[in-house]
C-alpha atoms as one frame of an Amber mdcrd trajectory, in Angstrom:
protein
  24.593 -50.532  -8.508  22.530 -53.469  -9.778  20.605 -51.145 -12.087  23.794
 -49.707 -13.549  25.326 -53.172 -14.081  22.276 -54.352 -16.015  21.865 -51.170
 -18.017  18.820 -49.951 -16.077  20.150 -46.459 -15.530  16.684 -44.959 -15.088
  15.858 -47.231 -12.143  19.331 -46.686 -10.747  18.784 -42.924 -10.695  15.409
 -43.333  -8.983  17.249 -45.351  -6.328  19.667 -42.454  -5.833  16.690 -40.146
  -5.300  15.095 -42.479  -2.763  18.434 -42.851  -0.983  18.515 -39.099  -0.391
  14.984 -39.227   0.936  15.904 -42.031   3.358  18.788 -39.930   4.666  16.284
 -37.132   5.301  13.631 -39.331   6.884  16.131 -40.891   9.290  17.469 -37.534
  10.472  20.976 -37.548   9.007  22.806 -34.170   9.098  21.541 -31.750   6.486
  25.044 -30.987   5.233  25.552 -34.678   4.426  22.189 -34.805   2.630  22.873
 -31.616   0.677  26.230 -32.969  -0.533  24.568 -36.220  -1.589  21.984 -34.222
  -3.550  24.699 -32.403  -5.461  26.607 -35.594  -6.298  23.441 -37.464  -7.312
  22.107 -34.674  -9.534  25.464 -34.445 -11.304  25.260 -38.149 -12.101  21.619
 -37.906 -13.206  22.415 -35.066 -15.599  25.408 -36.935 -17.032  23.174 -39.926
 -17.730  20.428 -37.684 -19.195  17.859 -38.738 -16.572  16.289 -35.303 -16.233
  13.028 -36.425 -14.601  14.884 -37.757 -11.569  17.156 -34.702 -11.504  14.114
 -32.416 -11.591  12.594 -34.201  -8.590  15.815 -34.133  -6.602  16.415 -30.426
  -7.253  13.227 -29.746  -5.290  14.602 -31.594  -2.279  17.988 -29.958  -2.753
  16.393 -26.509  -2.612  14.423 -27.537   0.466  17.687 -28.419   2.209  19.213
 -25.070   1.250  16.157 -23.371   2.768  16.346 -25.458   5.938  20.069 -24.801
   6.332  19.588 -21.048   5.996  21.591 -20.992   2.747  18.656 -19.352   0.973
  16.609 -16.232   1.616  13.451 -18.315   1.205  11.591 -20.638   3.541   8.668
 -22.339   1.795   9.330 -20.943  -1.672  11.509 -23.420  -3.557  13.685 -20.903
  -5.331  17.418 -20.401  -5.018  20.646 -22.146  -5.932  19.045 -25.466  -6.892
  15.914 -24.337  -8.758  13.251 -21.670  -9.270   9.716 -22.882  -8.661   8.278
 -20.158 -10.896  10.091 -21.600 -13.909   9.077 -25.260 -13.537   7.080 -26.918
 -16.299   5.348 -29.654 -14.328   4.769 -33.233 -15.365   2.221 -35.219 -13.308
   5.096 -36.887 -11.469   7.067 -33.712 -10.761   3.923 -31.948  -9.552   3.474
 -34.662  -6.914   7.090 -34.217  -5.818   6.596 -30.448  -5.647   3.523 -30.788
  -3.404   5.404 -33.214  -1.168   8.427 -30.976  -0.712   6.328 -27.835  -0.331
   4.265 -29.518   2.399   7.374 -30.501   4.357   8.642 -26.920   4.113   5.277
 -25.556   5.326   5.249 -27.935   8.285   8.820 -27.172   9.363   8.599 -23.404
   8.883   5.192 -23.108  10.569   3.288 -22.056   7.427   0.371 -24.248   8.434
  -2.314 -22.450   6.432  -0.528 -23.060   3.125   0.303 -26.628   4.178  -3.337
 -27.288   5.066  -4.491 -25.795   1.773  -2.165 -28.148  -0.109  -3.448 -31.065
   1.973  -7.087 -30.580   1.006  -6.521 -29.854  -2.669  -8.027 -32.362  -5.059
  -5.747 -34.511  -7.165  -2.561 -36.470  -6.453  -4.259 -38.325  -3.598  -3.566
 -41.726  -5.132   0.150 -41.113  -4.654  -0.198 -40.450  -0.930  -1.820 -43.721
   0.045   0.333 -45.922   2.253  -0.903 -49.014   0.416  -0.227 -48.764  -3.297
   1.203 -45.251  -3.141   4.687 -43.801  -2.829   7.104 -45.703  -0.606   7.670
 -42.506   1.381   3.971 -41.579   1.624   3.905 -41.863   5.474   6.260 -38.892
   5.832   4.060 -36.705   3.649   0.875 -37.860   5.350   2.433 -36.951   8.690
   3.387 -33.413   7.637   0.022 -32.880   5.923  -1.860 -34.074   8.992   0.239
 -31.882  11.278  -0.537 -28.792   9.193  -4.251 -29.630   9.302  -4.322 -30.097
  13.091  -2.416 -26.837  13.531  -4.985 -25.027  11.392  -7.884 -26.472  13.389
  -6.269 -24.956  16.453  -5.855 -21.491  14.915  -8.786 -21.252  12.495 -11.961
 -22.416  14.186 -14.228 -21.287  11.330 -12.822 -23.953   9.010 -12.106 -26.627
  11.573 -14.693 -29.104  10.241 -13.124 -29.292   6.799  -9.584 -29.514   8.150
 -10.468 -31.917  10.956 -12.123 -34.440   8.636  -9.017 -34.662   6.465  -6.694
 -34.758   9.472  -8.613 -37.646  11.032  -8.456 -39.615   7.789  -4.683 -39.228
   7.491  -4.146 -39.864  11.199  -6.174 -43.072  10.950  -4.192 -44.259   7.939
  -0.916 -43.807   9.813  -2.359 -45.460  12.932  -3.497 -48.450  10.861  -0.019
 -48.708   9.383   1.406 -48.853  12.908  -1.101 -51.538  13.872   0.062 -53.487
  10.823   3.577 -53.597  12.328   5.183 -50.660  10.528   7.688 -49.419  13.152
   8.761 -46.430  11.058   5.575 -44.478  11.802   5.533 -44.829  15.603   6.994
 -41.384  16.277   4.658 -39.795  13.703   1.591 -41.333  15.316   2.845 -40.320
  18.778   3.026 -36.635  17.870  -0.287 -36.676  16.009  -1.920 -38.291  19.054
  -0.673 -35.365  21.140  -1.886 -32.811  18.590  -5.338 -34.372  18.481  -5.549
 -34.544  22.284  -4.548 -30.881  22.542  -7.537 -29.982  20.364  -9.929 -31.976
  22.541  -8.748 -30.939  25.969 -12.241 -31.228  27.421 -11.918 -34.923  26.782
  -8.332 -35.134  28.057  -6.720 -33.788  31.220  -3.857 -31.352  30.699  -1.458
 -33.823  32.317  -2.481 -36.422  29.722  -1.748 -34.040  26.868   1.638 -33.150
  28.341   2.479 -36.845  28.651   1.558 -37.467  25.013   3.835 -34.659  23.843
   6.689 -35.855  26.049   6.200 -39.386  24.713   6.400 -38.053  21.154   9.644
 -36.215  21.918  11.283 -39.201  23.592  10.093 -41.662  20.927  11.596 -39.520
  18.150  14.822 -38.960  20.067  15.282 -42.646  20.873  14.846 -43.517  17.202
  17.527 -41.027  16.174  15.032 -38.736  14.430  16.590 -35.505  15.683  14.538
 -33.351  13.305  11.248 -34.946  14.363  12.144 -34.633  18.047  12.809 -30.943
  17.414   9.436 -30.570  15.707   7.698 -32.342  18.596   9.317 -29.948  21.092
   8.335 -26.978  18.951   4.707 -28.117  18.799   4.659 -28.822  22.544   5.967
 -25.310  23.193   3.182 -23.874  21.039   0.614 -25.810  23.070   2.160 -24.690
  26.365   2.178 -21.039  25.334  -1.202 -20.760  23.640  -3.387 -23.301  25.441
  -1.843 -24.329  28.754  -0.386 -20.902  29.526   2.853 -22.361  30.897   5.414
 -19.782  29.798   8.427 -21.247  31.583   8.112 -24.801  30.299   7.315 -23.455
  26.837  10.597 -21.553  26.865  12.426 -24.741  27.870  11.014 -26.616  24.883
  11.641 -23.763  22.439  15.270 -23.794  23.514  15.317 -27.585  23.197  13.874
 -27.435  19.687  16.439 -24.814  18.677  19.264 -26.993  19.983  18.020 -30.066
  18.131  17.524 -28.141  14.891  21.045 -26.744  15.310  22.379 -30.277  15.690
  20.568 -31.244  12.480  22.085 -28.249  10.684  18.756 -26.483  10.104  19.906
 -22.929  10.791  17.094 -21.567   8.624  14.550 -23.015  11.055  16.618 -21.802
  14.011  16.448 -18.253  12.651  12.700 -18.648  12.095  12.137 -19.813  15.694
  14.364 -17.117  17.163  12.322 -14.478  15.330   8.970 -16.059  16.167   9.734
 -16.471  19.864  12.107 -13.559  20.350  10.136 -12.188  23.319  10.165 -15.542
  25.086  13.867 -16.118  24.410  14.792 -12.554  25.359  13.171 -13.137  28.722
  15.293 -16.277  29.077  18.513 -14.370  28.437  17.731 -11.858  31.170  17.330
 -14.490  33.885
């Protein structure tokens, strides 16, 4: 509003973009966020601020994918945009990598997410100090993809682990510097790291770290991050701890939380991925 009153329409439109991102980061319902995207893009186009509109269309398409209103998951093509037709500027390329990484993390495409995380370039934008104001969210999703790839791809674990540790440390330092907004991110990454080093940690310790991550996200109102924490805990329980029954409980919990968020695209993805586990649940 201040920007519009003083004639700074460009800054005002960037504020609209960041407002949408804050709605996302704080776990507001996806339908509310999607509607805000549509209204904001309309205003950006009317004011001929195409750079901001181009950035926001990427997020808008992500929300369509998450809601199941698109046939795509990590490909940003559909009602809002077509990624194959974008002519990137340096700024829009950063936004594209950010949004693509979030999609990879939420839809379990960890290999692509990890590949994006270790690519050269754009790194100056992802620093917590002196980078984008929403850099912690992207660092979190990048780090999560890297830890997941260490778990599944042991031949490349050194390369992935080095980058994951760097990002994890940056988020941890931000928490130590009194940034409360990264507590739930650090909690889940602590659990992911412990799960990879189970010789150093007891299984009960790893379980506690995951449960702490779930409760920390839930208490903060981050329904989407609590869902992700339950999903990751279920993966650990199935593939490392071998606890089928508790894994099923957390898969069902993640599905319920994603449903509450409005992410029916992720719900469909999880139902397909864990159909054998969930089918067993329905027969008991």
